[in-house]
Amino acid sequence: MDGSILSFLFAGSFAQAQEIAINHSEHKMNEQPYKHFKLVHQLKRRIRIVSPILKNDVERGYIFEILLKKREEIKKVRSVFALGSVVIEFDASRLPKANLLILIDAVLGNLAVSRQQEASQKKKQFDGPLKDVELAVEGMSCASCALLIEMVLNRDARVKTASVNFATETVNVCGLMTQQDVGMKIAGLGYSSMPIDTLSQRKLLVEKEQLRIKQAKKRFIWASLLSAPVVGIAMSMTRSRGALWLQALLSTPVVFGAGQQFFSKAYKLAQQRAANMDTLIAIGVGSAYGYSVPALFLKRGHVYFEAAAAIISFVLLGRYLEERARGQAGQAIRKLIDLQPQQATVIRDGIELKVDVDDVVVDDVLLIRPGEKIPVDGHVIDGISTVDESMITGESMPVVKERDEKVIGGCLNGNGVLTITATAVGMDTVLAGIVHMVDQAQAAKLPIQKTVDQISAVFVPAVMGISALTFVGWLLEGAALSFAFGNAISVLLIACPCALGLATPAAIMVGTGQAANKGIFVRNGESLEVATKLDAIVFDKTGTITEGRPRVSSVHNISRFSDDDLIAAAAAAENNSEHFLARAVVEFAQQKEIALSACDEFISEPGRGVKATVSGKQLLLGNRAWMQENAIVLDELLSVAESLAQQGKTPVFMAVNGSACAIFAIADKPRAEAVSAIARLHQMGVETLMVTGDTRATAEYVASKVNIDQVVADARPDDKLAIIHNMQAEGHRVGMIGDGVNDAPALAAADVGFAIGTGTDIAIESADLTLVHGDIHKVTDSIELSADTIKIIKQNLLWAFGYNTLAIPVAALGRLNPMLASAAMALSSVSVIVNSLRLSRK
C-alpha cells in the first residue's frame, strides 16, 4: 500500500488527504477523466459507479469504503463486490459532485497503482494459500472473553482477519494458521475449541452444550448447599471460634472447587497481560477469602468467608441460567442440524454398509428405505417415492421422486424405496448451506455493536481502577479497613460487561433464528436496522409476484417452418438461459418429447432476450423491444401479442434469419398469497410498485389481480436501478424484491434487497435477505421482525448501560455488600437473554 493510501487511513487532516489524492492523479484526470470507474447513475445526493478495480476484490473494496467514509461529507457507501458496484450517498452542499468524482478516481488510482506492490508484500507476509478456519469455542464466560480471543488472534502475524462471536460461541479465522494452530492459540488463553466442519460435528457440539448445562446446574447446586450454612452463620452474627472455623471449612471447597475455573482462567489471562470478567471474580473472591484467613488465625478483624462462598454460588447460578437461556436461543440451528441423520446405508460392491454420514463421498450409491431421512444431496437412479421437503423448501405437500429427480439431504422419504447417487456431501449440501447462512446471520454485528465492543474492551481495566480508587478513597475518609475493603470488592463484582456485550448479539441470535424458522435468511446484519424504516417496496413480476412456474400455453406460427422445428430450435437456444420464460420453452419441448437441436453460439441480454446460432440458423427470442433493436418487422404478430397480453400471458417473439416467425404465449399466474401479502404492506403504510421487463398489458393484468396500483413495464435492469435511485432521491427508504440476474443491480442498490430463494445465485448474493420459500408474505414478516429485534436491542442496551451507570457508584458509596453485588451481577446478563427470548414468542 503506497503513501497516499496510508495518508488517507492515518492522516489527521482529511483535507490534506484529499489534496494528496487529487495531486496524485491530476495529470491523469486531464488526459482521461474518471479513468478508473464508470459513472452509471447520478443524482443530486447519490451516485452509483462501477469499477473493475473493485470487482470480486473484497479487501480492496473495504479499503475503498474506509477511505471514503472518513470524509464527513460522505454519508453512506454500499458495495457489491461481485459486480464491482458502489453506491455513494453524499452531502452535495459540502462536497460538490465534481470534486467527489475526482476524489473517487484518485482513490481508485492509488488502489490500482498499489495492487501489484501490495500483492508482493502479501506474498511475503502470507507465503502460501490463505485458509479459512471455523471452530467452536468452549469456556467463554462473557462477551469480554470473545473480545480477548479476537484481539489475540488478530495480533498474530499469520492471521489476516479473525472474528469471535460470543452468542454463537464460534471463531472464524482467515490466514495461514491451520485448525490446530488456532486451537492451540485459543487453548493458551484458557479456552478449548473443536472443529465444526460437518453437521455431525455441529450435532456433537449441541450434545456437549446440553452436557455443559447439566454440569453447570450440578456445580451450582453443590456450591449453594455448602454456601447456605456459611451465609446462615454470618447472618446470625455468631462470632464463636467454632462457627468461624466451620465457615472456613465449608467455604474452602466452594472457593477452590467450584470456583477453580475462575482462578485458572484469570491466571492464564494474566500471563497474556489481559483481563476479563473472570479476572474480576477471581480478584474479588480471592481478596475476600485471602483477607479472612489471617483474621481467623490472628483472632482479630472481620472475616468474609460468607461473601467468598456466596459470590461463587451466585455467579454459578447466573452462568447456569445464562447457559440454559442461550441454549433456548440456539434452537433454530439445532432444528436444522437434527434434520441430517447420523448414518447412511451405502451400497459398495453390491454390499449394503451402514456408515457415518461424514464417510459418504460424492458418487456413492445410497439406499433410502421408507420413513428414513435422506442423508446427503443426490439424484434418484432407481425407485419411486414421495419425499417431504417442507423443512427445506416450504412445500406443504410431499413431492414425487423418481429416476433422475434431485433429492435434498435432510428431507423425509415416504413409503417407497429410493436408490440415489450422492452429488453433494458435508458442507456442500443444501442443508449445510442453510445452516451456514443462519450462522452468518447470527454472527452479524450491527453498527451499534462496534461501539459496544470498544466500550467492553476497556471496561474491565476501568472497573479495576475504580475499585482501587474506592478502597483508597474510603481509607482516606477514615473508614475501617474492612469497610473500605468490602466496598472495593462490591465494585469489582457489581460491574458486568456481560450484559453490555450480550445486548446486541443475543437479540440478533434469537431474531435471526426466528427468521430462519420462517424461511427468512439474513445475509446483511445492517438490514435488521433498516428494514423497519422501509416505506416503499419495488416488486419484480415473474417469479416474484407470480409463481415463477410459467408454462407455454400456445405457439402462434406464421413461418414456413413446422411447429416442432421452431420449438426444437427455440428450446436449444433457451436451454443456455436461467430465465423463467426460457425454462418454460425448454420444458414445453420436453413435454412434447422433441429433441433439442445443437446450439453453437449464445448471447443473452438481460431484460431483452437471447441471440443464438442453432443448426446454422440465426435465432432471436425475446420481447418486442429486443426485436425492434435487431430491426425485426413484427407487423403480423402485434395484434396476436396484444390479445395475449390482455389475457395476462407474456408473448415471447421468435425470429429466424432476420424474419419474424412465431410467438410463444407463456402464462404464469400470481402467487396464491400475493393479494394478502400486498394488502398487509398497504396496511403498514408501505407503498408498492411493480417494475417488470414484460409488456404493459401483461404487467397491468397481473397488477390488477394483486392490487398494485403503480406499474412500470418494459423495464431494463438499468431502468429498475434508476427507479430505485429516483425513489431514494425523493426521500423514500426502498426495498426491492426480485429473483433474476436482471434484478441484481436494483437489489444491491435498494436500502434492503429481498431475494426469492428459488432465484439466481447472483440475485441472492446481491440481496440482504433471502426468502427461501418464495412466500412474499415474508417481506412483511421481515419488516415486523426487524422492528421487534431493534426494539429488544434498544431495551437490552438501555438496561446494560443503565445497570452499570447506577450500580458502580452505588457500590463505591458503600450501599451494597459483596453478596448482593455478586447476585445482581449474575442476574444482569440473564435478564438480557431472557428479554431477547421474548422474540421467540412473536
PDB file of C-alpha atoms in Angstrom, residues 401-563:
ATOM      1  CA  LYS A 401     -39.389 -38.502  -6.717  1.00  0.00           C
ATOM      2  CA  GLU A 402     -38.437 -40.920  -9.452  1.00  0.00           C
ATOM      3  CA  ARG A 403     -35.483 -41.649 -11.718  1.00  0.00           C
ATOM      4  CA  ASP A 404     -33.265 -38.579 -12.472  1.00  0.00           C
ATOM      5  CA  GLU A 405     -35.087 -36.425  -9.899  1.00  0.00           C
ATOM      6  CA  LYS A 406     -32.971 -34.426  -7.396  1.00  0.00           C
ATOM      7  CA  VAL A 407     -33.305 -35.069  -3.663  1.00  0.00           C
ATOM      8  CA  ILE A 408     -32.146 -32.849  -0.795  1.00  0.00           C
ATOM      9  CA  GLY A 409     -30.362 -34.126   2.309  1.00  0.00           C
ATOM     10  CA  GLY A 410     -32.413 -33.864   5.494  1.00  0.00           C
ATOM     11  CA  CYS A 411     -35.786 -34.446   3.797  1.00  0.00           C
ATOM     12  CA  LEU A 412     -38.013 -37.350   4.862  1.00  0.00           C
ATOM     13  CA  ASN A 413     -38.653 -40.245   2.486  1.00  0.00           C
ATOM     14  CA  GLY A 414     -42.216 -41.553   2.207  1.00  0.00           C
ATOM     15  CA  ASN A 415     -43.425 -45.120   1.628  1.00  0.00           C
ATOM     16  CA  GLY A 416     -41.209 -46.044  -1.311  1.00  0.00           C
ATOM     17  CA  VAL A 417     -37.609 -47.234  -1.597  1.00  0.00           C
ATOM     18  CA  LEU A 418     -35.120 -44.956  -3.371  1.00  0.00           C
ATOM     19  CA  THR A 419     -31.619 -45.613  -4.624  1.00  0.00           C
ATOM     20  CA  ILE A 420     -29.670 -42.389  -5.100  1.00  0.00           C
ATOM     21  CA  THR A 421     -26.216 -41.241  -6.138  1.00  0.00           C
ATOM     22  CA  ALA A 422     -24.600 -38.677  -3.826  1.00  0.00           C
ATOM     23  CA  THR A 423     -23.948 -35.376  -5.615  1.00  0.00           C
ATOM     24  CA  ALA A 424     -23.006 -33.209  -2.599  1.00  0.00           C
ATOM     25  CA  VAL A 425     -21.748 -34.161   0.851  1.00  0.00           C
ATOM     26  CA  GLY A 426     -20.515 -32.478   4.018  1.00  0.00           C
ATOM     27  CA  MET A 427     -20.647 -28.679   3.948  1.00  0.00           C
ATOM     28  CA  ASP A 428     -21.541 -28.650   0.232  1.00  0.00           C
ATOM     29  CA  THR A 429     -25.126 -29.843   0.776  1.00  0.00           C
ATOM     30  CA  VAL A 430     -28.153 -27.559   0.612  1.00  0.00           C
ATOM     31  CA  LEU A 431     -28.868 -28.150   4.310  1.00  0.00           C
ATOM     32  CA  ALA A 432     -25.301 -27.298   5.333  1.00  0.00           C
ATOM     33  CA  GLY A 433     -25.511 -24.138   3.219  1.00  0.00           C
ATOM     34  CA  ILE A 434     -28.669 -23.090   5.044  1.00  0.00           C
ATOM     35  CA  VAL A 435     -27.018 -23.741   8.419  1.00  0.00           C
ATOM     36  CA  HIS A 436     -24.041 -21.649   7.305  1.00  0.00           C
ATOM     37  CA  MET A 437     -26.357 -18.794   6.268  1.00  0.00           C
ATOM     38  CA  VAL A 438     -28.020 -18.869   9.691  1.00  0.00           C
ATOM     39  CA  ASP A 439     -24.563 -18.882  11.298  1.00  0.00           C
ATOM     40  CA  GLN A 440     -23.601 -15.811   9.299  1.00  0.00           C
ATOM     41  CA  ALA A 441     -26.793 -14.038  10.272  1.00  0.00           C
ATOM     42  CA  GLN A 442     -26.380 -14.839  13.960  1.00  0.00           C
ATOM     43  CA  ALA A 443     -22.765 -13.703  13.867  1.00  0.00           C
ATOM     44  CA  ALA A 444     -23.717 -10.376  12.268  1.00  0.00           C
ATOM     45  CA  LYS A 445     -22.679  -7.213  14.098  1.00  0.00           C
ATOM     46  CA  LEU A 446     -24.875  -4.160  13.738  1.00  0.00           C
ATOM     47  CA  PRO A 447     -23.109  -0.773  13.552  1.00  0.00           C
ATOM     48  CA  ILE A 448     -24.076  -0.013  17.149  1.00  0.00           C
ATOM     49  CA  GLN A 449     -22.264  -3.188  18.267  1.00  0.00           C
ATOM     50  CA  LYS A 450     -18.906  -1.755  17.188  1.00  0.00           C
ATOM     51  CA  THR A 451     -19.248   0.997  19.783  1.00  0.00           C
ATOM     52  CA  VAL A 452     -20.330  -1.524  22.417  1.00  0.00           C
ATOM     53  CA  ASP A 453     -17.284  -3.702  21.650  1.00  0.00           C
ATOM     54  CA  GLN A 454     -14.958  -0.736  22.096  1.00  0.00           C
ATOM     55  CA  ILE A 455     -16.512   0.069  25.471  1.00  0.00           C
ATOM     56  CA  SER A 456     -16.371  -3.567  26.627  1.00  0.00           C
ATOM     57  CA  ALA A 457     -12.694  -3.839  25.668  1.00  0.00           C
ATOM     58  CA  VAL A 458     -11.685  -1.156  28.200  1.00  0.00           C
ATOM     59  CA  PHE A 459     -14.399  -1.875  30.743  1.00  0.00           C
ATOM     60  CA  VAL A 460     -12.624  -4.449  32.924  1.00  0.00           C
ATOM     61  CA  PRO A 461      -9.409  -2.423  33.430  1.00  0.00           C
ATOM     62  CA  ALA A 462     -11.543   0.640  34.173  1.00  0.00           C
ATOM     63  CA  VAL A 463     -13.545  -1.241  36.822  1.00  0.00           C
ATOM     64  CA  MET A 464     -10.345  -2.474  38.463  1.00  0.00           C
ATOM     65  CA  GLY A 465      -9.152   1.128  38.616  1.00  0.00           C
ATOM     66  CA  ILE A 466     -12.454   2.330  40.137  1.00  0.00           C
ATOM     67  CA  SER A 467     -12.263  -0.460  42.712  1.00  0.00           C
ATOM     68  CA  ALA A 468      -8.760   0.613  43.734  1.00  0.00           C
ATOM     69  CA  LEU A 469      -9.860   4.244  43.979  1.00  0.00           C
ATOM     70  CA  THR A 470     -12.844   3.203  46.102  1.00  0.00           C
ATOM     71  CA  PHE A 471     -10.577   1.364  48.536  1.00  0.00           C
ATOM     72  CA  VAL A 472      -8.100   4.250  48.806  1.00  0.00           C
ATOM     73  CA  GLY A 473     -10.863   6.851  48.989  1.00  0.00           C
ATOM     74  CA  TRP A 474     -12.625   5.205  51.929  1.00  0.00           C
ATOM     75  CA  LEU A 475      -9.349   4.778  53.783  1.00  0.00           C
ATOM     76  CA  LEU A 476      -8.577   8.463  53.280  1.00  0.00           C
ATOM     77  CA  GLU A 477     -12.055   9.251  54.662  1.00  0.00           C
ATOM     78  CA  GLY A 478     -11.099   7.411  57.819  1.00  0.00           C
ATOM     79  CA  ALA A 479     -13.268   4.312  57.277  1.00  0.00           C
ATOM     80  CA  ALA A 480     -12.285   0.974  58.757  1.00  0.00           C
ATOM     81  CA  LEU A 481     -10.077  -1.257  56.632  1.00  0.00           C
ATOM     82  CA  SER A 482     -12.761  -3.937  56.461  1.00  0.00           C
ATOM     83  CA  PHE A 483     -15.418  -1.449  55.290  1.00  0.00           C
ATOM     84  CA  ALA A 484     -13.176   0.036  52.583  1.00  0.00           C
ATOM     85  CA  PHE A 485     -12.181  -3.451  51.505  1.00  0.00           C
ATOM     86  CA  GLY A 486     -15.807  -4.630  51.269  1.00  0.00           C
ATOM     87  CA  ASN A 487     -16.807  -1.647  49.114  1.00  0.00           C
ATOM     88  CA  ALA A 488     -13.878  -2.224  46.769  1.00  0.00           C
ATOM     89  CA  ILE A 489     -14.913  -5.862  46.307  1.00  0.00           C
ATOM     90  CA  SER A 490     -18.519  -4.787  45.681  1.00  0.00           C
ATOM     91  CA  VAL A 491     -17.364  -2.536  42.851  1.00  0.00           C
ATOM     92  CA  LEU A 492     -15.471  -5.434  41.278  1.00  0.00           C
ATOM     93  CA  LEU A 493     -18.463  -7.735  41.499  1.00  0.00           C
ATOM     94  CA  ILE A 494     -21.327  -5.424  40.559  1.00  0.00           C
ATOM     95  CA  ALA A 495     -19.740  -4.397  37.241  1.00  0.00           C
ATOM     96  CA  CYS A 496     -20.903  -6.661  34.444  1.00  0.00           C
ATOM     97  CA  PRO A 497     -19.642  -6.258  30.865  1.00  0.00           C
ATOM     98  CA  CYS A 498     -21.513  -9.488  30.061  1.00  0.00           C
ATOM     99  CA  ALA A 499     -24.860  -7.706  29.870  1.00  0.00           C
ATOM    100  CA  LEU A 500     -23.343  -4.987  27.696  1.00  0.00           C
ATOM    101  CA  GLY A 501     -21.670  -7.442  25.346  1.00  0.00           C
ATOM    102  CA  LEU A 502     -24.737  -9.681  25.081  1.00  0.00           C
ATOM    103  CA  ALA A 503     -27.258  -6.900  24.452  1.00  0.00           C
ATOM    104  CA  THR A 504     -26.956  -6.904  20.651  1.00  0.00           C
ATOM    105  CA  PRO A 505     -25.773 -10.448  19.749  1.00  0.00           C
ATOM    106  CA  ALA A 506     -28.376 -12.135  21.973  1.00  0.00           C
ATOM    107  CA  ALA A 507     -31.205 -10.272  20.247  1.00  0.00           C
ATOM    108  CA  ILE A 508     -29.714 -10.920  16.791  1.00  0.00           C
ATOM    109  CA  MET A 509     -29.260 -14.607  17.620  1.00  0.00           C
ATOM    110  CA  VAL A 510     -32.890 -15.056  18.627  1.00  0.00           C
ATOM    111  CA  GLY A 511     -34.249 -12.742  15.915  1.00  0.00           C
ATOM    112  CA  THR A 512     -32.356 -14.370  13.060  1.00  0.00           C
ATOM    113  CA  GLY A 513     -33.233 -17.788  14.486  1.00  0.00           C
ATOM    114  CA  GLN A 514     -36.888 -16.843  14.324  1.00  0.00           C
ATOM    115  CA  ALA A 515     -36.342 -15.526  10.805  1.00  0.00           C
ATOM    116  CA  ALA A 516     -34.759 -18.840   9.786  1.00  0.00           C
ATOM    117  CA  ASN A 517     -37.731 -20.727  11.206  1.00  0.00           C
ATOM    118  CA  LYS A 518     -39.955 -18.582   8.996  1.00  0.00           C
ATOM    119  CA  GLY A 519     -37.771 -19.174   5.939  1.00  0.00           C
ATOM    120  CA  ILE A 520     -36.042 -15.772   6.019  1.00  0.00           C
ATOM    121  CA  PHE A 521     -32.242 -15.819   5.959  1.00  0.00           C
ATOM    122  CA  VAL A 522     -30.475 -12.581   6.863  1.00  0.00           C
ATOM    123  CA  ARG A 523     -27.238 -12.040   4.938  1.00  0.00           C
ATOM    124  CA  ASN A 524     -26.547  -8.435   5.947  1.00  0.00           C
ATOM    125  CA  GLY A 525     -26.872  -7.509   9.622  1.00  0.00           C
ATOM    126  CA  GLU A 526     -27.447  -3.833   8.840  1.00  0.00           C
ATOM    127  CA  SER A 527     -30.682  -4.764   7.082  1.00  0.00           C
ATOM    128  CA  LEU A 528     -32.137  -5.581  10.506  1.00  0.00           C
ATOM    129  CA  GLU A 529     -31.851  -1.907  11.366  1.00  0.00           C
ATOM    130  CA  VAL A 530     -33.051  -0.575   8.020  1.00  0.00           C
ATOM    131  CA  ALA A 531     -35.970  -2.925   7.216  1.00  0.00           C
ATOM    132  CA  THR A 532     -38.205  -1.418   9.866  1.00  0.00           C
ATOM    133  CA  LYS A 533     -37.844   2.026   8.205  1.00  0.00           C
ATOM    134  CA  LEU A 534     -38.924   0.943   4.697  1.00  0.00           C
ATOM    135  CA  ASP A 535     -41.819   2.924   3.243  1.00  0.00           C
ATOM    136  CA  ALA A 536     -41.749   1.605  -0.352  1.00  0.00           C
ATOM    137  CA  ILE A 537     -41.319  -1.841  -1.898  1.00  0.00           C
ATOM    138  CA  VAL A 538     -40.486  -2.405  -5.568  1.00  0.00           C
ATOM    139  CA  PHE A 539     -41.573  -5.807  -6.925  1.00  0.00           C
ATOM    140  CA  ASP A 540     -40.337  -7.708  -9.925  1.00  0.00           C
ATOM    141  CA  LYS A 541     -43.154  -9.667 -11.589  1.00  0.00           C
ATOM    142  CA  THR A 542     -42.081 -13.034 -12.966  1.00  0.00           C
ATOM    143  CA  GLY A 543     -41.094 -15.435 -10.207  1.00  0.00           C
ATOM    144  CA  THR A 544     -41.779 -12.824  -7.521  1.00  0.00           C
ATOM    145  CA  ILE A 545     -45.436 -11.797  -7.674  1.00  0.00           C
ATOM    146  CA  THR A 546     -46.140 -14.718  -9.988  1.00  0.00           C
ATOM    147  CA  GLU A 547     -45.357 -18.325  -9.104  1.00  0.00           C
ATOM    148  CA  GLY A 548     -42.281 -18.472 -11.300  1.00  0.00           C
ATOM    149  CA  ARG A 549     -43.643 -21.588 -12.996  1.00  0.00           C
ATOM    150  CA  PRO A 550     -44.526 -20.256 -16.430  1.00  0.00           C
ATOM    151  CA  ARG A 551     -45.980 -22.642 -18.977  1.00  0.00           C
ATOM    152  CA  VAL A 552     -46.186 -22.310 -22.741  1.00  0.00           C
ATOM    153  CA  SER A 553     -49.913 -22.296 -23.485  1.00  0.00           C
ATOM    154  CA  SER A 554     -49.692 -21.958 -27.259  1.00  0.00           C
ATOM    155  CA  VAL A 555     -47.424 -21.249 -30.229  1.00  0.00           C
ATOM    156  CA  HIS A 556     -48.566 -18.855 -32.975  1.00  0.00           C
ATOM    157  CA  ASN A 557     -46.542 -19.780 -36.069  1.00  0.00           C
ATOM    158  CA  ILE A 558     -46.534 -17.562 -39.173  1.00  0.00           C
ATOM    159  CA  SER A 559     -43.461 -19.110 -40.822  1.00  0.00           C
ATOM    160  CA  ARG A 560     -42.809 -21.934 -43.282  1.00  0.00           C
ATOM    161  CA  PHE A 561     -41.197 -23.985 -40.509  1.00  0.00           C
ATOM    162  CA  SER A 562     -43.170 -26.620 -38.642  1.00  0.00           C
ATOM    163  CA  ASP A 563     -44.163 -26.008 -35.033  1.00  0.00           C
TER     164      ASP A 563
END
